[in-house]
Short mmCIF file of C-alpha atoms in Angstrom, two decimals:
data_model
loop_
_atom_site.label_atom_id
_atom_site.label_comp_id
_atom_site.label_asym_id
_atom_site.label_seq_id
_atom_site.Cartn_x
_atom_site.Cartn_y
_atom_site.Cartn_z
CA MET A 344 -56.08 101.78 85.27
CA ARG A 345 -56.14 103.85 87.89
CA GLU A 346 -56.40 103.37 91.61
CA ALA A 347 -59.64 104.38 93.65
CA ALA A 348 -58.64 107.54 95.94
CA THR A 349 -58.62 106.78 99.30
CA PRO A 350 -61.44 108.00 100.66
CA THR A 351 -61.21 111.41 103.62
CA PRO A 352 -62.00 110.27 106.51
CA PRO A 353 -64.92 112.68 108.45
CA PRO A 354 -63.68 115.13 110.12
CA PRO A 355 -64.21 113.72 114.43
CA PRO A 356 -67.21 116.37 115.64
CA LEU A 357 -67.04 118.87 117.33
CA ALA A 358 -67.44 119.36 121.39
CA GLU A 359 -70.38 121.18 122.52
CA VAL A 360 -68.57 124.73 124.75
CA LEU A 361 -71.70 125.44 127.33
CA GLY A 362 -71.90 128.47 129.18
CA VAL A 363 -72.08 128.03 133.13
CA ARG A 364 -71.99 129.66 136.49
CA ARG A 365 -72.43 126.84 139.08
CA ILE A 366 -71.22 123.36 139.78
CA ARG A 367 -72.11 120.53 141.94
CA LEU A 368 -70.10 117.95 142.17
CA ALA A 369 -70.67 114.69 144.09
CA GLU A 370 -68.41 110.93 144.14
CA VAL A 371 -70.09 108.39 143.78
CA ALA A 372 -68.07 104.09 144.01
CA ALA A 373 -66.09 103.01 141.17
CA PRO A 374 -67.34 102.40 137.48
CA ARG A 375 -68.29 98.26 138.52
CA LEU A 376 -66.59 96.21 135.85
CA THR A 377 -67.29 92.60 134.57
CA ALA A 378 -64.57 90.23 134.47
CA GLU A 379 -63.97 90.71 130.71
CA GLU A 380 -63.77 94.17 130.41
CA ARG A 381 -61.36 94.11 133.91
CA ARG A 382 -59.13 91.66 130.98
CA ALA A 383 -60.00 93.45 127.79
CA ARG A 384 -58.02 96.88 129.73
CA ASP A 385 -56.01 95.61 131.12
CA GLN A 386 -54.07 93.63 128.19
CA LEU A 387 -55.49 97.39 126.75
CA TRP A 388 -52.76 98.54 128.82
CA ALA A 389 -50.02 96.48 129.29
CA THR A 390 -50.87 97.53 124.20
CA MET A 391 -50.80 100.73 125.54
CA VAL A 392 -47.94 100.96 127.56
CA LEU A 393 -45.27 98.72 125.48
CA ALA A 394 -46.52 101.31 122.55
CA ASN A 395 -45.70 104.84 125.51
CA PRO A 396 -43.76 103.46 128.06
CA THR A 397 -44.09 106.90 129.53
CA LEU A 398 -47.58 106.35 130.20
CA PHE A 399 -48.65 106.70 134.08
CA ASP A 400 -51.84 105.20 135.39
CA GLY A 401 -52.08 107.24 138.23
CA PRO A 402 -55.11 108.41 140.16
CA ALA A 403 -58.29 110.10 138.01
CA VAL A 404 -61.07 110.67 137.69
CA ALA A 405 -63.89 109.43 135.68
CA CYS A 406 -67.28 111.64 135.22
CA ALA A 407 -69.78 109.03 136.16
CA ASP A 408 -73.09 111.65 134.91
CA THR A 409 -73.36 114.84 134.05
CA SER A 410 -77.14 117.06 134.38
CA TRP A 411 -78.70 121.15 134.24
CA PRO A 412 -81.24 120.77 136.86
CA ARG A 413 -81.60 124.47 135.43
CA PRO A 414 -79.97 126.66 132.91
CA GLY A 415 -76.33 127.48 134.02
CA GLU A 416 -75.31 125.03 136.65
CA LEU A 417 -74.65 121.34 135.95
CA HIS A 418 -74.09 118.82 138.52
CA VAL A 419 -71.06 116.17 138.11
CA SER A 420 -71.48 112.53 139.58
CA TRP A 421 -67.52 111.31 140.13
CA SER A 422 -65.62 108.52 141.01
CA ARG A 423 -62.06 107.46 140.95
CA VAL A 424 -59.82 105.07 138.86
CA THR A 425 -56.88 105.24 137.66
CA TYR A 426 -55.39 106.15 134.25
CA ARG A 427 -55.29 102.32 132.07
CA HIS A 428 -59.86 102.73 133.18
CA TYR A 429 -59.88 104.37 129.93
CA ALA A 430 -58.23 101.70 128.14
CA LEU A 431 -61.94 100.51 128.03
CA ARG A 432 -62.60 102.96 124.95
CA ARG A 433 -61.13 101.29 123.20
CA ALA A 434 -63.30 98.21 123.61
CA PRO A 435 -65.72 97.12 121.87
CA SER A 436 -68.13 95.41 123.98
CA ALA A 437 -67.63 97.56 127.60
CA THR A 438 -70.13 99.43 128.84
CA ALA A 439 -68.66 100.54 131.70
CA PRO A 440 -68.96 104.95 131.76
CA THR A 441 -65.49 106.00 130.38
CA ALA A 442 -65.83 109.68 130.36
CA SER A 443 -63.02 111.63 131.89
CA LEU A 444 -63.06 114.95 134.19
CA SER A 445 -60.44 117.60 132.86
CA VAL A 446 -59.67 121.37 133.71
CA SER A 447 -58.29 123.96 131.21
CA VAL A 448 -56.86 127.18 131.18
CA LEU A 449 -57.18 129.94 128.47
CA GLN A 450 -54.53 132.22 127.78
CA THR A 451 -55.67 135.26 126.19
CA THR A 452 -53.15 137.92 125.07
CA ASP A 453 -54.30 141.97 125.80
CA ASP A 454 -55.29 142.00 121.69
CA GLY A 455 -58.03 138.68 122.34
CA ARG A 456 -56.21 136.36 120.97
CA LEU A 457 -55.97 132.73 122.39
CA LEU A 458 -52.92 130.83 123.71
CA VAL A 459 -52.28 126.53 122.54
CA GLY A 460 -49.51 124.95 123.18
CA ARG A 461 -48.91 121.08 120.91
CA MET A 462 -48.45 118.14 123.31
CA SER A 463 -45.19 116.33 123.35
CA PRO A 464 -44.90 113.02 121.01
CA THR A 465 -44.79 111.47 125.14
CA THR A 466 -48.60 112.74 125.58
CA ALA A 467 -51.33 110.14 125.06
CA THR A 468 -52.37 112.99 122.85
CA PRO A 469 -49.13 113.55 120.66
CA GLY A 470 -49.40 116.37 119.09
CA CYS A 471 -52.19 117.49 119.64
CA TRP A 472 -53.16 121.15 119.71
CA GLN A 473 -54.78 122.75 122.66
CA VAL A 474 -55.26 125.06 125.51
CA PRO A 475 -53.74 124.04 128.77
CA GLY A 476 -54.72 122.10 130.62
CA GLY A 477 -55.45 118.70 131.70
CA ALA A 478 -56.84 115.43 134.05
CA VAL A 479 -58.14 116.35 137.57
CA GLU A 480 -57.23 114.27 140.05
CA PRO A 481 -58.73 113.38 142.63
CA PRO A 482 -58.81 114.52 145.87
CA PRO A 483 -57.23 113.16 149.35
CA ASP A 484 -59.46 111.63 150.85
CA GLY A 485 -61.39 113.11 153.20
CA GLU A 486 -61.14 116.18 151.44
CA ARG A 487 -63.47 117.71 148.76
CA LEU A 488 -64.07 117.97 145.47
CA ASP A 489 -65.21 120.93 144.35
CA VAL A 490 -64.68 124.21 141.65
CA ALA A 491 -62.27 125.42 144.33
CA ALA A 492 -59.99 122.61 143.77
CA LEU A 493 -60.69 123.04 139.56
CA ARG A 494 -59.16 126.28 140.70
CA ARG A 495 -55.88 124.43 142.09
CA ASN A 496 -56.48 121.60 139.24
CA ALA A 497 -55.67 125.05 136.65
CA VAL A 498 -53.55 126.32 138.48
CA ARG A 499 -50.45 124.02 138.31
CA GLU A 500 -50.98 122.86 134.85
CA MET A 501 -50.89 126.22 133.90
CA GLY A 502 -48.26 127.00 135.67
CA GLU A 503 -46.75 123.07 134.47
CA GLU A 504 -47.20 123.44 130.70
CA THR A 505 -46.01 126.91 129.84
CA GLY A 506 -44.51 128.64 133.36
CA VAL A 507 -47.03 131.19 133.70
CA THR A 508 -48.05 131.59 137.32
CA THR A 509 -51.74 132.62 138.25
CA THR A 510 -54.30 131.89 141.37
CA PRO A 511 -57.12 130.29 141.76
CA GLY A 512 -59.14 133.88 142.26
CA GLU A 513 -57.39 135.22 139.08
CA LEU A 514 -59.57 131.94 137.25
CA GLU A 515 -63.39 132.46 136.01
CA LEU A 516 -65.71 130.18 135.63
CA ARG A 517 -66.30 130.18 132.39
CA ALA A 518 -67.61 127.35 130.31
CA VAL A 519 -67.44 124.26 130.58
CA SER A 520 -67.25 121.35 127.20
CA ARG A 521 -68.64 118.58 126.73
CA GLY A 522 -66.76 116.16 123.41
CA GLN A 523 -66.33 112.65 123.15
CA TYR A 524 -67.26 109.45 125.40
CA GLY A 525 -69.08 112.34 126.99
CA ASN A 526 -65.21 114.23 128.08
CA VAL A 527 -66.63 116.61 130.44
CA ASN A 528 -62.87 120.05 130.74
CA VAL A 529 -64.10 122.56 133.09
CA LEU A 530 -62.52 125.71 131.48
CA PHE A 531 -61.05 129.02 133.20
CA LEU A 532 -61.29 132.03 132.15
CA ALA A 533 -58.00 134.21 133.16
CA PRO A 534 -56.53 137.81 133.26
CA PRO A 535 -55.21 137.98 129.45
CA LEU A 536 -50.72 138.67 129.14
CA PRO A 537 -49.01 140.32 126.36
CA GLU A 538 -47.57 137.77 123.64
CA PRO A 539 -43.45 138.48 124.60
CA ALA A 540 -44.40 137.91 128.01
CA LEU A 541 -46.49 133.97 127.51
CA ARG A 542 -43.26 133.28 124.67
CA GLU A 543 -40.43 133.70 127.99
CA ARG A 544 -42.02 132.52 130.39
CA PHE A 545 -42.79 128.99 128.31
CA THR A 546 -39.43 129.13 127.10
CA ALA A 547 -37.89 129.15 130.44
CA LEU A 548 -39.16 126.11 131.15
CA ALA A 549 -36.26 122.97 130.86
CA PRO A 550 -37.07 121.56 127.80
CA PRO A 551 -37.55 117.75 130.01
CA GLU A 552 -40.82 118.81 131.83
CA ARG A 553 -42.68 120.24 129.30
CA GLU A 554 -45.95 118.82 128.19
CA LEU A 555 -46.05 120.76 125.82
CA VAL A 556 -43.81 121.68 122.66
CA GLU A 557 -44.79 124.89 121.31
CA LEU A 558 -46.79 127.29 121.14
CA ALA A 559 -49.43 129.26 118.58
CA PHE A 560 -51.55 132.24 119.20
CA VAL A 561 -55.27 132.04 117.42
CA ARG A 562 -58.68 135.03 117.25
CA THR A 563 -60.60 132.48 115.08
CA PRO A 564 -61.24 128.94 113.38
CA ALA A 565 -59.81 130.01 110.70
CA ASP A 566 -56.25 130.02 112.38
CA LEU A 567 -56.26 126.15 113.12
CA PRO A 568 -56.31 125.27 109.35
CA GLY A 569 -52.27 126.88 109.43
CA LEU A 570 -51.27 124.82 112.79
CA PRO A 571 -49.65 121.58 111.34
CA GLY A 572 -51.27 118.55 112.74
CA PRO A 573 -54.89 117.72 114.67
CA HIS A 574 -56.22 119.98 117.26
CA ALA A 575 -58.54 118.66 120.36
CA ASP A 576 -62.46 119.33 120.20
CA TYR A 577 -63.47 121.37 121.96
CA LEU A 578 -60.94 124.31 120.10
CA VAL A 579 -63.72 125.33 117.42
CA PRO A 580 -66.64 126.47 120.04
CA VAL A 581 -64.16 128.16 122.02
CA LEU A 582 -62.69 130.08 119.13
CA ARG A 583 -66.71 130.72 118.63
CA HIS A 584 -67.37 131.09 122.73
CA LEU A 585 -64.95 133.74 123.62
CA ALA A 586 -66.15 135.92 119.99
CA ARG A 587 -69.67 135.76 121.32
CA ARG A 588 -67.73 137.99 124.43
CA GLN A 589 -65.65 139.48 123.37
CA SER A 590 -68.78 141.04 121.11
CA GLY A 591 -70.55 141.45 123.97
CA GLN A 592 -67.53 143.21 125.57
CA ARG A 593 -68.07 146.15 122.11
CA ALA A 594 -71.31 146.42 123.00
#
């Protein structure tokens, strides 16, 4: 008797990528957790740290709510949490919001290909292909979280992950993606650079400091199956978004 083939799980849903011209951010109180949710969060976090001791319960920004009062304008209510808060995503009975706020940099080459990197095995998304970026950190008390702060976060992430230095003023607010758990990822477009220059700066990073272990350059979603391993849920719609933009410039 032949053994039945194991069904292939469906691919994760793609993120939604939306053009944006303006973002307003307002701080709200941290999510209120029940005693059961706090216990589940802490137990799940302890299990995650045992599996990956490099995980760090540092400060993070969670999305409490988002709204689009008019086309191209996004309002984000955010709160201060630490990374262990996102362990609640693994608790089926949890009802507290667990959406995150992150920034990413769309770095293209001078011939229009997008830089993507493969995440280190020690990160929260091991082996995943994504554009440079990361979770937003809350500002110090008394300081605002605004688009200028998001740009500074993006510049820092770009330098740490690729060795490419840029300035906040060079980053164009391009789009946002909304993906799993309601995560919001603010996408900034950087000025194009030649591929050899990008590879040279990446190679100059000390290996122990790298969150990305490999670079690739992709033009269309058809290039993604050639990358070994999973890729971020926003990559396909981002590539389509960039293709539409480039087509508009050529028209």
